[in-house]
Coordinates of C-alpha atoms in Angstrom, one line a residue:
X1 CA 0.0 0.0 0.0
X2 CA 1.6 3.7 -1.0
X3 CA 1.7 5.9 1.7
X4 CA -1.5 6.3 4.1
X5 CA -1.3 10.5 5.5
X6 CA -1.2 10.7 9.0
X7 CA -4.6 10.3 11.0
X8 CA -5.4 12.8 13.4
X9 CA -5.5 12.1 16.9
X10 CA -9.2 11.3 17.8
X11 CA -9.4 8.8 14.9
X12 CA -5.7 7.3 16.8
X13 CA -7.7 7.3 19.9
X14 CA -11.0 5.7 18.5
X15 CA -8.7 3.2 16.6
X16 CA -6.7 2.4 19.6
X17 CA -10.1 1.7 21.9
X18 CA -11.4 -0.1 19.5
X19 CA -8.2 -2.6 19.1
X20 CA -7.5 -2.6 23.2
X21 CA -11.1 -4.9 23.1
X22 CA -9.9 -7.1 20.4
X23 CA -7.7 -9.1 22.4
X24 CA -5.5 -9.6 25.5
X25 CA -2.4 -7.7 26.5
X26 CA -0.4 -10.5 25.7
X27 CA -2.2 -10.6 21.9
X28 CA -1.1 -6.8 21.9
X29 CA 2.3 -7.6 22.6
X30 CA 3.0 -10.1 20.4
X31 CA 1.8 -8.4 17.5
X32 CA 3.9 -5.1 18.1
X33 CA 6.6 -6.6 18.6
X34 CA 6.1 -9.0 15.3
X35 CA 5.3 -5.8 13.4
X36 CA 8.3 -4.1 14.9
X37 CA 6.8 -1.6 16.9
X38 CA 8.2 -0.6 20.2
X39 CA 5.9 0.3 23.2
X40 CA 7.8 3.0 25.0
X41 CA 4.3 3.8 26.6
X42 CA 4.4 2.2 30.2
X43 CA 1.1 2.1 30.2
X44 CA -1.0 -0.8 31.5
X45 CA -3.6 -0.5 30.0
X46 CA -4.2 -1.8 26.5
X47 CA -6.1 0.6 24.5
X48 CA -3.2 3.5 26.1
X49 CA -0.6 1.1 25.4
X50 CA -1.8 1.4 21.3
X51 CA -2.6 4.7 21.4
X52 CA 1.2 6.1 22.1
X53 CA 2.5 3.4 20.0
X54 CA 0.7 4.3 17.1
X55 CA 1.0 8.2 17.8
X56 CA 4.7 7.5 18.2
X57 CA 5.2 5.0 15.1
X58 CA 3.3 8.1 13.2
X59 CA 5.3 11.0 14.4
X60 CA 8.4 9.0 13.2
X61 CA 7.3 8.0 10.0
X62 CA 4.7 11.0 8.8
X63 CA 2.4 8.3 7.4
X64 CA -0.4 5.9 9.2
X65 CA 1.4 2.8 7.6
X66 CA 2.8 1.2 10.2
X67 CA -0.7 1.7 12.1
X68 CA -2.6 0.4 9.0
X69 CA 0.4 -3.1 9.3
X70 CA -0.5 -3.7 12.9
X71 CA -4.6 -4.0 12.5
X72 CA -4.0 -6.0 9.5
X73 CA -2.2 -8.5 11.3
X74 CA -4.2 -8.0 14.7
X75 CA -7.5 -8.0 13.3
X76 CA -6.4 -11.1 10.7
X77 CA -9.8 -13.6 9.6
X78 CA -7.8 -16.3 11.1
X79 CA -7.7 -15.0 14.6
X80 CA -11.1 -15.6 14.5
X81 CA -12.0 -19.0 12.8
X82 CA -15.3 -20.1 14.4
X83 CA -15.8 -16.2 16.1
X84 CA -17.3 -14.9 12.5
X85 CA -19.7 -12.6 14.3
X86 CA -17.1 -11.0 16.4
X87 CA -14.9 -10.6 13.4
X88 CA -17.8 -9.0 11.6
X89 CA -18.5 -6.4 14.3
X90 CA -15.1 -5.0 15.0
X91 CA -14.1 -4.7 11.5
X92 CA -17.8 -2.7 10.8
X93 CA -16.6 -1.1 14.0
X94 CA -13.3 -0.5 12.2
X95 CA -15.0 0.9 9.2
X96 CA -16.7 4.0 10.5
X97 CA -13.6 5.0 12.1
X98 CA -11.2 4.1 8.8
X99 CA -14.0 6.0 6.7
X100 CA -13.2 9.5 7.5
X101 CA -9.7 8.5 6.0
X102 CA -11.1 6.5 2.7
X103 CA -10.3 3.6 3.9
X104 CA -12.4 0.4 4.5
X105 CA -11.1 -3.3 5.9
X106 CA -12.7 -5.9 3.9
X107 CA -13.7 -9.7 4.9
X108 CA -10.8 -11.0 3.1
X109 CA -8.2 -8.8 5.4
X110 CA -7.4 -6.6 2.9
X111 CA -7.2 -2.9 2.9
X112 CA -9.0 -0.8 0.5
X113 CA -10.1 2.9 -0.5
X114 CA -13.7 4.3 -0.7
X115 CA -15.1 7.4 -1.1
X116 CA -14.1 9.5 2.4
X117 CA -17.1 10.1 4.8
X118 CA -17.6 13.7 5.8
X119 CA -19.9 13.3 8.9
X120 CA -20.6 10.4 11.0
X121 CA -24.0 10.3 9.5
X122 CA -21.8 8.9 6.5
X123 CA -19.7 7.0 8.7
X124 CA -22.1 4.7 10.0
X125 CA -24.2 4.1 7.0
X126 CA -21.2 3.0 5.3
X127 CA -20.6 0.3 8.3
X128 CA -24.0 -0.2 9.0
X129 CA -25.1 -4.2 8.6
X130 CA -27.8 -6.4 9.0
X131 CA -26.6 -7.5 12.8
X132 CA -26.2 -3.9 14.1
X133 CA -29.8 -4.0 13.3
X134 CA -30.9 -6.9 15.7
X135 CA -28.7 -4.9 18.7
X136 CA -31.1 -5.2 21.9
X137 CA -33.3 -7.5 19.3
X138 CA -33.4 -11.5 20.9
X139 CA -33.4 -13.4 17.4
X140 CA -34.1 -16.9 17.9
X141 CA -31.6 -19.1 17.2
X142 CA -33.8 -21.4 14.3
X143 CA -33.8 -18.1 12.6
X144 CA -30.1 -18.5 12.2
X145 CA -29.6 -21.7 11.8
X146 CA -31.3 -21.6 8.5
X147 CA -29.6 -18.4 7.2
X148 CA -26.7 -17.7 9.0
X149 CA -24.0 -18.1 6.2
X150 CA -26.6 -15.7 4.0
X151 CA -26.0 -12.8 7.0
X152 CA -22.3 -13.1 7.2
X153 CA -22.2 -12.1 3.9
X154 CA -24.8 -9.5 3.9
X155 CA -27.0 -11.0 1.5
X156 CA -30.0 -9.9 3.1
X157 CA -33.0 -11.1 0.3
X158 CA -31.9 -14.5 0.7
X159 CA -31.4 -14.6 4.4
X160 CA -35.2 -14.0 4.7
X161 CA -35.8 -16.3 1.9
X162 CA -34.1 -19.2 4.1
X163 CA -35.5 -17.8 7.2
X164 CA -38.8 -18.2 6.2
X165 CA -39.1 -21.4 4.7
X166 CA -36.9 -23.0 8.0
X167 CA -40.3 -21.5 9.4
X168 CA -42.3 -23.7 7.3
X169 CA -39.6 -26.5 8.0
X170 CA -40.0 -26.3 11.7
X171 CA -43.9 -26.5 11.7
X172 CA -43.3 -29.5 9.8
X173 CA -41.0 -31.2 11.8
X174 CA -42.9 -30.3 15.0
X175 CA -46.3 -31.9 13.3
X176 CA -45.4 -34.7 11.4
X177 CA -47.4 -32.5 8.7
X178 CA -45.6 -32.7 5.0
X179 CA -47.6 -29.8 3.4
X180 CA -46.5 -26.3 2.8
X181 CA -48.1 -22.3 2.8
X182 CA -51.5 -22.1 3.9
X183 CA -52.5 -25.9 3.8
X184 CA -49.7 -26.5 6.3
X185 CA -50.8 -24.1 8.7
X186 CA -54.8 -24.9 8.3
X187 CA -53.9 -28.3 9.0
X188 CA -51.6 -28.2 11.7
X189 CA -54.0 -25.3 13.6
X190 CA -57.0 -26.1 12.8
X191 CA -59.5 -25.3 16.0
X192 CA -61.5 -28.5 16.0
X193 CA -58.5 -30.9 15.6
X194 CA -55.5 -29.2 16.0
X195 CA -51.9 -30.7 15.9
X196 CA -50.4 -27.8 17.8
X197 CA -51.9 -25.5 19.9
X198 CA -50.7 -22.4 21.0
X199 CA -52.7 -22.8 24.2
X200 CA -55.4 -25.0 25.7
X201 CA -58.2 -24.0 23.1
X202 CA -60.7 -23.6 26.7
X203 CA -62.4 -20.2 26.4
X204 CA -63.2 -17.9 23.4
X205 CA -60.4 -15.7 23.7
X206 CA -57.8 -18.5 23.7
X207 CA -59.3 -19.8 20.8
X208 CA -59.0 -16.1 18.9
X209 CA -55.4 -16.3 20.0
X210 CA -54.7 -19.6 18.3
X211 CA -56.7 -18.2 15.4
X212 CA -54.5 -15.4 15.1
X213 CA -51.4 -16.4 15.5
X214 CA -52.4 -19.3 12.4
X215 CA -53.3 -16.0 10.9
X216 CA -49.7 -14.2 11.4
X217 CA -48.0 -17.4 10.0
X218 CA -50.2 -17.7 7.1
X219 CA -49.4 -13.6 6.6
X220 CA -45.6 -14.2 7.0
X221 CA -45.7 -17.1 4.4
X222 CA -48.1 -14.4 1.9
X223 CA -46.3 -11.5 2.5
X224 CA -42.3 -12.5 2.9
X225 CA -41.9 -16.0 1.4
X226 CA -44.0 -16.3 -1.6
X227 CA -42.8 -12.6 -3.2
X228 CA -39.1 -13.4 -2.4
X229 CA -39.2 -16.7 -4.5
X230 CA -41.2 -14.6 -7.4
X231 CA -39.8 -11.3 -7.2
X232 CA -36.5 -10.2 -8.8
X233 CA -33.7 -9.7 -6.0
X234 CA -33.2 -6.3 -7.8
X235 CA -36.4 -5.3 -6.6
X236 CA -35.8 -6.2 -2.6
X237 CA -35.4 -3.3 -0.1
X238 CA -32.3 -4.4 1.4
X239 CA -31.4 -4.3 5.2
X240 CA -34.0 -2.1 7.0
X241 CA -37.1 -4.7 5.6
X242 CA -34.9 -7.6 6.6
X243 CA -34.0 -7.1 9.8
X244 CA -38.1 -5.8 10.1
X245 CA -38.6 -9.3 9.1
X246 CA -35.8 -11.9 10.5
X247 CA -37.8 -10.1 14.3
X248 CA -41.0 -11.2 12.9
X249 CA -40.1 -14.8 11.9
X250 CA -38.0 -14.8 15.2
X251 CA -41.2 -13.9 17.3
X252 CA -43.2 -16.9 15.0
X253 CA -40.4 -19.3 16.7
X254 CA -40.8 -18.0 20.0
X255 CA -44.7 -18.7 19.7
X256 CA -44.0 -22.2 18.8
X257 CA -41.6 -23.0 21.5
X258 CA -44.9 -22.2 23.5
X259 CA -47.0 -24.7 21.2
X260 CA -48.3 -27.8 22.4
X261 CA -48.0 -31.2 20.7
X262 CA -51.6 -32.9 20.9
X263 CA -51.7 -35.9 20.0
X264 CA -54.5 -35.3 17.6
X265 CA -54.5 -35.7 13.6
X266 CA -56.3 -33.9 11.0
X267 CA -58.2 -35.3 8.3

């Protein structure tokens, strides 16, 4: 990489807080010293130690290269093999601080330029994914485990494709019932004989509830699932309608952890 201009302090600061939770002390130390940085610092704690490193390492050289060598090696894919959700959120982390410099980190540990933010506005938009969406959302873990591998790579319209028919899946596993879409769900929740039951069915407003939530699975299959394997992907949305519906589908799963198996078989 040619020569990186110096970055001013705050951004050395944000950087250097955002490395010290990355790893241990002893992480930190191994990597300066494999980079060849010295830590004159005596500081004990880590995002201090990094922070007069890098401001020294600058000073000496007038460029940000040295800086831009350490995260690069400390901030490696491989340092976090099975941790692909960590990785993900430092280096978006990383991003909206590099982006006021034109400079993003990409998944394959690379460094690369992009157009410089000017406000943090700009900053975070360029950063922003799918999973800092879902921060302070409980997403249920069968929502993932049919679309994880779609999420670490940001492909958000088939994420929700897979999300949604695990849905289905689920149902099906839970009831024995092979159908799908609508006929699946009248089957499986029907009020006179139903294979699950979202409660016990006793007074009128129990049996609304069942009803309904029939109804919100049956809407979730009409409105997400059936357009997504119709619809061109140029025409989806992108990020804000799927994390809107990844909650919704996560909420369906919660429901039918609650579901009761009866015993009973449709016609």
């Amino acid at each position: 990489m040619s020569a990186v201009p110096p970055f001013p302090e705050s951004q050395i600061e944000a950087l250097a807080r955002l490395l010290g939770e990355c790893g241990s002390g002893d992480d930190i130390s191994r990597v300066l010293s494999n980079r060849g940085l010295v830590d004159k610092s005596r500081q004990s704690t880590k995002w201090k130690r990094l922070y007069w490193v890098f401001l020294d390492c600058q000073q000496q050289n007038n460029c940000a290269n040295q800086i831009i060598d350490f995260i690069q090696s400390f901030l490696a894919p491989a340092r976090f093999a099975e941790r692909n959700y960590e990785f993900e959120a430092n280096r978006q982390h990383l991003n909206t601080i590099l982006s006021f410099s034109g400079l993003e980190y990409g998944k394959d540990g690379k460094f690369r330029q992009c157009k410089i933010a000017k406000t943090l506005d700009e900053a975070e938009k360029k950063a922003r994914t799918i999973r800092a969406k879902f921060q302070g959302r409980q997403i249920h873990p069968e929502v993932l485990k049919y679309c994880r591998p779609e999420l670490l790579q940001d492909n958000y319209f088939h994420a929700v494709f897979e999300a949604s028919k695990g849905l289905a899946q689920r149902i099906r596993d839970l009831s024995g019932v092979q159908t799908d879409g609508a006929a699946l769900i009248d089957k499986v929740f029907s009020i006179e004989k139903p294979i699950l039951a979202i409660n016990s069915l006793q007074t009128e407003t129990e049996r609304s509830e069942h009803k309904g939530f029939a109804l919100l699975l049956k809407g979730c299959f009409a409105a997400v699932r059936n357009p997504l394997a119709h619809g061109p992907k140029i025409l989806w949305q992108g990020e804000d309608d799927a994390a809107d519906y990844l909650s919704l589908i996560s909420l369906l799963h919660r429901k039918l952890d609650e579901c009761t198996v009866t015993g009973l078989r449709g016609d």
